[in-house]
Amino acid sequence: MTTSTRSAVAESVTTREADTDERNCQGFNDARLVEMTREGSHEAFAELVRRYESRLIRVISRFILDPVMVEDLSQEVFLRAYRKLELFDASRRFGPWLFQIGVNMTLDHLRKTQRRIKWTLFSQKRSEDQRTIDPETADPRLSLDLSQEVRSVLDQIPEKYRTVLVLRDLENFSTSEIAAITDRKEATIRWRLAEARAKFQKLWTARQQRDSIAGRAEVDNV
Amino acid sequence: MKCRTARQKIRLLVGNDLAQNEIEPVREHIAECDPCQQHVEDMVDSSDVLTSYSGEVLSQRKTSVWESVVDQLPPQLEPAVPRGRQIRQSILVVAAVVAISVAGVLPDLIPDSVLMGSAGVQITKPESVELPAGEYVRHYSDQSWQSLESLDGMPRGNRRGPVRNVVGF
Ligand SMILES: [Zn+2]
């Protein structure tokens, strides 16, 4: 057997082993995958990453607009989870624990860059909008679509309420899951949720009224 | 039920977050209270806004972040150390750190024999330093490693830092 044939065979064996590992891992529950990761299996951790990445990225995207930052942060969350895995209490569920790390890191990031974020949000809104707006004649608010408007209202809600609102009403976590993620009692979460919905409703209504007044004024000026 | 309580519950009811046994009393209050009826409508409207926003397609990835994560993982997770062994190890580490700090901070306050007693702590050889096996101190002026033999006769006050046994690096 030539060297190249041998290495090709070796490669195909390795690939087959990796495939088998991947298939094997898909059948395990989270707790078993955590155990296997602790025993040194990268493939087990890869399976956990694949299970949770979409939802984690969605949750982070609810707080951070920049997709590159969202991706960086999601990687950091998984890396931190990996490093902290020895501290993970195996009697708890892995998902809420992972999202606890994710939400904490996201909020930390937001706090650190709060000032910068305001400016970034504004400039992103402008650049994301494909239409060209003449700042002299147009109100940029009128060009925002629904999601951008909702986002800007959410941004005005204090963090502890916004977090609960995002996790419950946008990402559909249960109140008991949110309690685990945020390390608060479920009663606290329910109270914050009610407050958060009231705050959103007030701010949303005020914004709609302001927009309709601005729209009427524009019509009058034509 | 007071309006204040009813409204708090209405805000939970719009998202199906009210316990089954709490729903009926709220319904009864709403049926008899116009302002709370209005609050229901306002809350349902804003809840609809959030629902339609929640269905928005966010960033979609073609590949898993695993490809990037795996490159940054430490080669292997530190194996779990049994609790007892962990504590014993911590005590050893603390003892070593204390020994090094005491020798480093107080070289002038303790006799040579004690200073020598702190030697023998296993240390990692600095990459840039090539030293044959022997006993060393740091020179106070340029922090270079000086063998004890070469310092014979130097006043003790001129020595700084821990004495280190460099054994078979
Ligand atoms: Zn009422």
Short mmCIF file of C-alpha atoms and ligand atoms in Angstrom, two decimals:
data_model
loop_
_atom_site.label_atom_id
_atom_site.label_comp_id
_atom_site.label_asym_id
_atom_site.label_seq_id
_atom_site.Cartn_x
_atom_site.Cartn_y
_atom_site.Cartn_z
CA MET A 1 0.00 0.00 0.00
CA THR A 2 1.46 3.38 -0.96
CA THR A 3 1.81 6.18 1.57
CA SER A 4 -0.88 8.23 -0.14
CA THR A 5 -3.29 5.28 -0.24
CA ARG A 6 -2.60 4.59 3.40
CA SER A 7 -3.22 8.20 4.39
CA ALA A 8 -6.39 8.29 2.30
CA VAL A 9 -7.61 5.17 4.08
CA ALA A 10 -6.64 6.64 7.45
CA GLU A 11 -8.50 9.82 6.55
CA SER A 12 -11.61 7.98 5.53
CA VAL A 13 -11.50 5.95 8.75
CA THR A 14 -11.16 9.15 10.76
CA THR A 15 -14.02 10.75 8.84
CA ARG A 16 -16.18 7.67 9.37
CA GLU A 17 -15.35 7.71 13.09
CA ALA A 18 -16.25 11.40 13.27
CA ASP A 19 -19.53 10.72 11.45
CA THR A 20 -20.29 7.87 13.80
CA ASP A 21 -19.49 10.09 16.79
CA GLU A 22 -21.80 12.75 15.48
CA ARG A 23 -24.63 10.27 14.86
CA ASN A 24 -24.10 8.68 18.25
CA CYS A 25 -24.22 12.04 20.00
CA GLN A 26 -27.53 13.00 18.42
CA GLY A 27 -29.27 10.26 20.36
CA PHE A 28 -28.16 11.48 23.79
CA ASN A 29 -29.97 13.87 26.07
CA ASP A 30 -28.31 17.06 27.28
CA ALA A 31 -27.28 15.62 30.64
CA ARG A 32 -25.43 12.72 28.98
CA LEU A 33 -23.75 15.08 26.51
CA VAL A 34 -22.56 17.26 29.39
CA GLU A 35 -21.14 14.17 31.07
CA MET A 36 -19.40 13.07 27.87
CA THR A 37 -17.96 16.57 27.38
CA ARG A 38 -16.60 16.46 30.90
CA GLU A 39 -14.97 13.16 30.00
CA GLY A 40 -13.24 14.91 27.09
CA SER A 41 -15.55 14.42 24.11
CA HIS A 42 -15.50 17.46 21.85
CA GLU A 43 -18.13 15.86 19.65
CA ALA A 44 -20.56 15.75 22.56
CA PHE A 45 -20.07 19.46 23.09
CA ALA A 46 -20.44 20.05 19.35
CA GLU A 47 -23.87 18.43 19.57
CA LEU A 48 -24.85 20.76 22.43
CA VAL A 49 -23.69 23.74 20.36
CA ARG A 50 -25.75 22.58 17.38
CA ARG A 51 -28.81 22.07 19.57
CA TYR A 52 -28.77 25.51 21.09
CA GLU A 53 -26.98 27.87 18.70
CA SER A 54 -30.01 29.01 16.68
CA ARG A 55 -32.02 29.94 19.71
CA LEU A 56 -29.04 31.51 21.45
CA ILE A 57 -28.25 33.62 18.40
CA ARG A 58 -31.90 34.67 18.18
CA VAL A 59 -31.94 35.73 21.83
CA ILE A 60 -28.69 37.71 21.52
CA SER A 61 -30.02 39.34 18.33
CA ARG A 62 -32.96 40.66 20.31
CA PHE A 63 -30.55 42.82 22.24
CA ILE A 64 -27.73 43.48 19.79
CA LEU A 65 -28.15 44.58 16.18
CA ASP A 66 -24.69 44.02 14.79
CA PRO A 67 -24.68 40.46 13.34
CA VAL A 68 -20.89 40.17 13.62
CA MET A 69 -21.05 41.05 17.30
CA VAL A 70 -23.94 38.63 17.77
CA GLU A 71 -21.87 35.85 16.28
CA ASP A 72 -18.76 36.71 18.30
CA LEU A 73 -20.81 36.80 21.45
CA SER A 74 -22.50 33.49 20.74
CA GLN A 75 -19.08 31.88 20.31
CA GLU A 76 -17.89 33.42 23.56
CA VAL A 77 -20.98 32.12 25.34
CA PHE A 78 -20.26 28.55 24.22
CA LEU A 79 -16.59 28.89 25.13
CA ARG A 80 -17.44 30.18 28.58
CA ALA A 81 -20.00 27.43 29.05
CA TYR A 82 -17.35 24.89 28.09
CA ARG A 83 -14.86 26.30 30.57
CA LYS A 84 -17.49 26.46 33.32
CA LEU A 85 -18.88 23.02 32.61
CA GLU A 86 -17.12 21.54 35.64
CA LEU A 87 -19.09 23.97 37.81
CA PHE A 88 -22.42 23.10 36.18
CA ASP A 89 -24.81 21.43 38.61
CA ALA A 90 -25.84 18.29 36.76
CA SER A 91 -29.20 18.25 38.56
CA ARG A 92 -30.17 21.41 36.66
CA ARG A 93 -31.17 21.62 33.01
CA PHE A 94 -28.41 22.58 30.61
CA GLY A 95 -30.55 24.90 28.42
CA PRO A 96 -31.53 27.49 31.03
CA TRP A 97 -27.97 27.41 32.42
CA LEU A 98 -26.54 28.13 28.95
CA PHE A 99 -29.04 30.94 28.37
CA GLN A 100 -28.20 32.37 31.76
CA ILE A 101 -24.59 32.69 30.61
CA GLY A 102 -25.79 34.05 27.27
CA VAL A 103 -28.13 36.68 28.70
CA ASN A 104 -25.60 37.78 31.32
CA MET A 105 -22.83 38.15 28.75
CA THR A 106 -25.15 40.01 26.39
CA LEU A 107 -26.31 42.43 29.07
CA ASP A 108 -22.70 42.92 30.24
CA HIS A 109 -21.73 43.73 26.70
CA LEU A 110 -24.63 46.16 26.38
CA ARG A 111 -23.75 47.93 29.61
CA LYS A 112 -20.12 48.29 28.60
CA THR A 113 -21.01 49.78 25.24
CA GLN A 114 -24.23 51.54 26.18
CA ARG A 115 -23.13 54.95 25.08
CA ARG A 116 -21.63 53.69 21.85
CA ILE A 117 -24.67 51.48 21.18
CA LYS A 118 -27.05 54.44 21.00
CA TRP A 119 -25.03 55.96 18.24
CA THR A 120 -24.53 52.59 16.50
CA LEU A 121 -28.24 51.83 16.61
CA PHE A 122 -29.02 55.11 14.96
CA SER A 123 -26.38 54.74 12.25
CA GLN A 124 -27.38 51.14 11.61
CA LYS A 125 -31.00 52.10 11.25
CA ARG A 126 -29.93 54.60 8.66
CA SER A 127 -27.64 52.26 6.76
CA GLU A 128 -29.99 49.28 6.94
CA ASP A 129 -32.69 51.27 5.28
CA GLN A 130 -32.17 50.95 1.55
CA ARG A 131 -34.08 54.12 0.74
CA THR A 132 -32.08 57.30 0.69
CA ILE A 133 -33.40 59.91 3.05
CA ASP A 134 -32.68 63.55 2.69
CA PRO A 135 -32.16 64.63 6.28
CA GLU A 136 -33.27 68.14 5.40
CA THR A 137 -36.72 67.13 4.26
CA ALA A 138 -37.56 63.77 5.77
CA ASP A 139 -38.17 62.50 9.25
CA PRO A 140 -36.05 59.31 9.54
CA ARG A 141 -38.64 57.88 11.94
CA LEU A 142 -41.16 57.64 9.15
CA SER A 143 -38.88 55.34 7.18
CA LEU A 144 -38.53 52.79 9.97
CA ASP A 145 -40.39 49.56 9.46
CA LEU A 146 -42.31 47.77 12.17
CA SER A 147 -39.41 45.77 13.55
CA GLN A 148 -37.21 48.82 13.84
CA GLU A 149 -39.98 50.71 15.57
CA VAL A 150 -40.58 47.88 18.00
CA ARG A 151 -36.87 47.68 18.66
CA SER A 152 -36.59 51.35 19.40
CA VAL A 153 -39.51 51.12 21.85
CA LEU A 154 -37.95 48.07 23.52
CA ASP A 155 -34.72 50.03 23.89
CA GLN A 156 -36.54 52.52 26.07
CA ILE A 157 -37.66 49.89 28.57
CA PRO A 158 -35.38 49.40 31.59
CA GLU A 159 -33.17 46.35 31.26
CA LYS A 160 -34.71 44.14 33.94
CA TYR A 161 -38.16 44.46 32.38
CA ARG A 162 -36.94 44.31 28.79
CA THR A 163 -35.04 41.08 29.44
CA VAL A 164 -38.18 39.35 30.72
CA LEU A 165 -40.32 40.75 27.90
CA VAL A 166 -37.87 39.64 25.22
CA LEU A 167 -37.48 36.15 26.65
CA ARG A 168 -41.22 35.61 27.18
CA ASP A 169 -42.99 37.46 24.37
CA LEU A 170 -40.36 37.32 21.65
CA GLU A 171 -38.53 34.09 22.40
CA ASN A 172 -41.34 32.17 24.08
CA PHE A 173 -39.47 30.93 27.15
CA SER A 174 -41.81 29.95 30.00
CA THR A 175 -41.80 32.09 33.13
CA SER A 176 -40.19 29.24 35.08
CA GLU A 177 -37.42 29.00 32.47
CA ILE A 178 -36.89 32.77 32.67
CA ALA A 179 -36.69 32.45 36.44
CA ALA A 180 -33.88 29.90 35.99
CA ILE A 181 -32.11 32.00 33.35
CA THR A 182 -32.20 35.20 35.36
CA ASP A 183 -31.80 33.51 38.75
CA ARG A 184 -34.95 35.12 40.16
CA LYS A 185 -38.13 33.72 41.70
CA GLU A 186 -40.94 32.96 39.29
CA ALA A 187 -43.23 35.37 41.17
CA THR A 188 -40.69 38.14 40.52
CA ILE A 189 -40.61 37.24 36.84
CA ARG A 190 -44.40 37.32 36.58
CA TRP A 191 -44.52 40.69 38.27
CA ARG A 192 -41.80 42.06 35.98
CA LEU A 193 -43.53 40.60 32.96
CA ALA A 194 -46.78 42.38 33.78
CA GLU A 195 -44.88 45.64 34.33
CA ALA A 196 -42.87 45.18 31.14
CA ARG A 197 -46.00 44.62 29.04
CA ALA A 198 -47.59 47.74 30.55
CA LYS A 199 -44.46 49.79 29.81
CA PHE A 200 -44.30 48.53 26.25
CA GLN A 201 -48.00 49.28 25.71
CA LYS A 202 -47.65 52.86 27.02
CA LEU A 203 -44.51 53.62 25.01
CA TRP A 204 -45.94 52.00 21.87
CA THR A 205 -49.20 53.94 22.07
CA ALA A 206 -47.33 57.20 22.70
CA ARG A 207 -45.13 56.54 19.69
CA GLN A 208 -48.07 55.76 17.42
CA GLN A 209 -49.82 58.95 18.52
CA ARG A 210 -46.66 61.00 17.94
CA ASP A 211 -46.24 59.46 14.48
CA SER A 212 -49.82 60.16 13.49
CA ILE A 213 -49.48 63.78 14.63
CA ALA A 214 -46.21 64.10 12.66
CA GLY A 215 -47.93 62.53 9.63
CA ARG A 216 -50.86 64.94 9.84
CA ALA A 217 -48.49 67.91 10.15
CA GLU A 218 -46.65 66.77 7.03
CA VAL A 219 -49.90 66.50 5.06
CA ASP A 220 -50.90 69.99 6.23
CA ASN A 221 -47.56 71.37 5.04
CA VAL A 222 -47.86 69.94 1.53
CA MET B 1 -61.23 42.96 42.88
CA LYS B 2 -59.62 46.39 42.64
CA CYS B 3 -58.84 47.82 39.19
CA ARG B 4 -55.14 47.94 40.06
CA THR B 5 -55.07 44.20 40.78
CA ALA B 6 -57.24 43.42 37.77
CA ARG B 7 -54.90 45.29 35.43
CA GLN B 8 -51.85 43.52 36.74
CA LYS B 9 -53.60 40.23 35.98
CA ILE B 10 -54.88 41.38 32.59
CA ARG B 11 -51.25 41.97 31.55
CA LEU B 12 -50.50 38.35 32.36
CA LEU B 13 -53.73 37.07 30.85
CA VAL B 14 -52.90 38.51 27.39
CA GLY B 15 -49.90 36.18 27.19
CA ASN B 16 -51.59 33.14 28.76
CA ASP B 17 -49.50 33.60 31.88
CA LEU B 18 -52.32 33.60 34.40
CA ALA B 19 -53.05 30.51 36.47
CA GLN B 20 -56.36 28.84 35.58
CA ASN B 21 -57.97 29.60 38.95
CA GLU B 22 -57.13 33.33 38.63
CA ILE B 23 -58.82 33.84 35.28
CA GLU B 24 -62.51 33.77 36.26
CA PRO B 25 -62.38 36.56 38.90
CA VAL B 26 -60.57 38.80 36.38
CA ARG B 27 -63.22 38.08 33.73
CA GLU B 28 -65.93 38.97 36.20
CA HIS B 29 -64.22 42.29 36.98
CA ILE B 30 -63.74 43.15 33.30
CA ALA B 31 -67.41 42.48 32.57
CA GLU B 32 -68.40 45.19 35.02
CA CYS B 33 -65.61 47.74 34.53
CA ASP B 34 -65.33 49.82 31.36
CA PRO B 35 -61.83 51.26 32.02
CA CYS B 36 -60.47 47.76 32.58
CA GLN B 37 -62.25 46.60 29.41
CA GLN B 38 -60.37 49.36 27.58
CA HIS B 39 -57.12 48.19 29.20
CA VAL B 40 -57.73 44.69 27.82
CA GLU B 41 -58.07 46.12 24.30
CA ASP B 42 -54.90 48.23 24.64
CA MET B 43 -52.94 45.27 25.96
CA VAL B 44 -54.19 42.94 23.23
CA ASP B 45 -53.19 45.49 20.56
CA SER B 46 -49.65 45.91 21.86
CA SER B 47 -49.36 42.16 22.42
CA ASP B 48 -50.22 41.66 18.73
CA VAL B 49 -47.39 44.01 17.80
CA LEU B 50 -44.92 41.98 19.83
CA THR B 51 -46.24 38.72 18.41
CA SER B 52 -45.76 39.85 14.83
CA TYR B 53 -42.30 41.16 15.68
CA SER B 54 -41.36 37.88 17.36
CA GLY B 55 -42.04 35.99 14.12
CA GLU B 56 -39.53 38.15 12.26
CA VAL B 57 -36.74 36.10 10.71
CA LEU B 58 -33.50 37.05 12.39
CA SER B 59 -29.96 36.44 11.23
CA GLN B 60 -29.68 33.05 9.54
CA ARG B 61 -26.46 31.10 9.45
CA LYS B 62 -25.49 28.53 6.90
CA THR B 63 -22.78 26.99 9.06
CA SER B 64 -22.65 26.11 12.73
CA VAL B 65 -20.70 28.37 15.10
CA TRP B 66 -19.10 25.13 16.24
CA GLU B 67 -16.54 25.46 13.44
CA SER B 68 -15.25 28.63 15.09
CA VAL B 69 -15.76 27.45 18.65
CA VAL B 70 -13.77 24.24 18.22
CA ASP B 71 -10.67 26.19 17.18
CA GLN B 72 -10.71 28.08 20.45
CA LEU B 73 -11.40 25.24 22.84
CA PRO B 74 -8.72 24.23 25.28
CA PRO B 75 -7.33 20.80 24.20
CA GLN B 76 -9.21 19.01 26.96
CA LEU B 77 -11.46 20.04 29.78
CA GLU B 78 -9.69 19.94 33.14
CA PRO B 79 -10.73 16.60 34.64
CA ALA B 80 -12.90 16.90 37.72
CA VAL B 81 -10.71 16.55 40.82
CA PRO B 82 -12.27 14.80 43.84
CA ARG B 83 -13.24 17.35 46.51
CA GLY B 84 -10.72 16.15 49.11
CA ARG B 85 -7.86 16.17 46.66
CA GLN B 86 -8.94 19.60 45.42
CA ILE B 87 -8.70 21.02 48.94
CA ARG B 88 -5.31 19.38 49.56
CA GLN B 89 -4.05 20.80 46.26
CA SER B 90 -5.34 24.27 47.15
CA ILE B 91 -3.56 24.12 50.49
CA LEU B 92 -0.30 23.18 48.76
CA VAL B 93 -0.70 26.01 46.25
CA VAL B 94 -1.47 28.53 49.00
CA ALA B 95 1.53 27.29 50.99
CA ALA B 96 3.78 27.66 47.95
CA VAL B 97 2.49 31.17 47.19
CA VAL B 98 2.92 32.24 50.82
CA ALA B 99 6.45 30.82 50.87
CA ILE B 100 7.40 32.68 47.71
CA SER B 101 5.79 35.95 48.85
CA VAL B 102 7.38 35.85 52.31
CA ALA B 103 10.79 35.18 50.84
CA GLY B 104 10.30 37.87 48.20
CA VAL B 105 8.90 40.63 50.40
CA LEU B 106 10.86 40.16 53.54
CA PRO B 107 14.37 39.05 52.58
CA ASP B 108 15.95 41.51 54.97
CA LEU B 109 13.81 40.61 57.96
CA ILE B 110 14.44 36.93 58.05
CA PRO B 111 17.69 35.09 58.59
CA ASP B 112 19.47 33.38 55.75
CA SER B 113 18.51 29.99 57.05
CA VAL B 114 14.76 30.77 56.77
CA LEU B 115 15.26 32.34 53.38
CA MET B 116 16.98 29.18 52.32
CA GLY B 117 14.12 27.23 53.86
CA SER B 118 11.69 28.68 51.33
CA ALA B 119 13.77 27.24 48.56
CA GLY B 120 12.76 24.03 46.95
CA VAL B 121 9.35 25.29 45.82
CA GLN B 122 8.81 23.82 42.39
CA ILE B 123 8.88 26.71 39.95
CA THR B 124 8.59 26.99 36.21
CA LYS B 125 11.78 27.98 34.57
CA PRO B 126 11.41 31.29 32.71
CA GLU B 127 11.73 30.67 28.97
CA SER B 128 14.58 33.09 28.51
CA VAL B 129 16.73 31.95 31.42
CA GLU B 130 19.32 29.24 30.96
CA LEU B 131 20.62 28.14 34.35
CA PRO B 132 22.55 25.10 35.44
CA ALA B 133 21.26 23.25 38.50
CA GLY B 134 22.07 25.04 41.75
CA GLU B 135 20.75 27.62 44.23
CA TYR B 136 20.01 31.16 43.10
CA VAL B 137 18.84 34.56 44.27
CA ARG B 138 17.74 37.57 42.26
CA HIS B 139 20.22 40.45 42.24
CA TYR B 140 18.56 43.58 43.68
CA SER B 141 19.80 45.91 40.93
CA ASP B 142 18.93 44.22 37.66
CA GLN B 143 16.86 41.29 38.92
CA SER B 144 19.22 38.85 37.22
CA TRP B 145 19.62 35.38 38.70
CA GLN B 146 22.85 35.02 40.69
CA SER B 147 24.13 31.70 41.94
CA LEU B 148 24.71 31.61 45.69
CA GLU B 149 28.30 30.59 45.07
CA SER B 150 28.98 33.76 43.10
CA LEU B 151 27.44 35.86 45.88
CA ASP B 152 29.74 34.58 48.60
CA GLY B 153 30.72 37.57 50.64
CA MET B 154 27.98 39.92 49.28
CA PRO B 155 26.04 41.70 52.06
CA ARG B 156 22.66 40.04 52.66
CA GLY B 157 20.80 43.37 52.14
CA ASN B 158 21.81 43.33 48.50
CA ARG B 159 19.80 40.19 47.84
CA ARG B 160 16.16 40.33 46.72
CA GLY B 161 13.53 37.84 45.91
CA PRO B 162 13.05 34.20 46.67
CA VAL B 163 15.91 31.82 46.77
CA ARG B 164 15.14 29.16 44.19
CA ASN B 165 16.50 25.74 43.75
CA VAL B 166 16.99 25.20 40.08
CA VAL B 167 17.17 21.47 39.97
CA GLY B 168 17.47 19.64 36.70
CA PHE B 169 15.53 22.01 34.48
ZN ZN C 1 -61.46 47.92 36.78
#
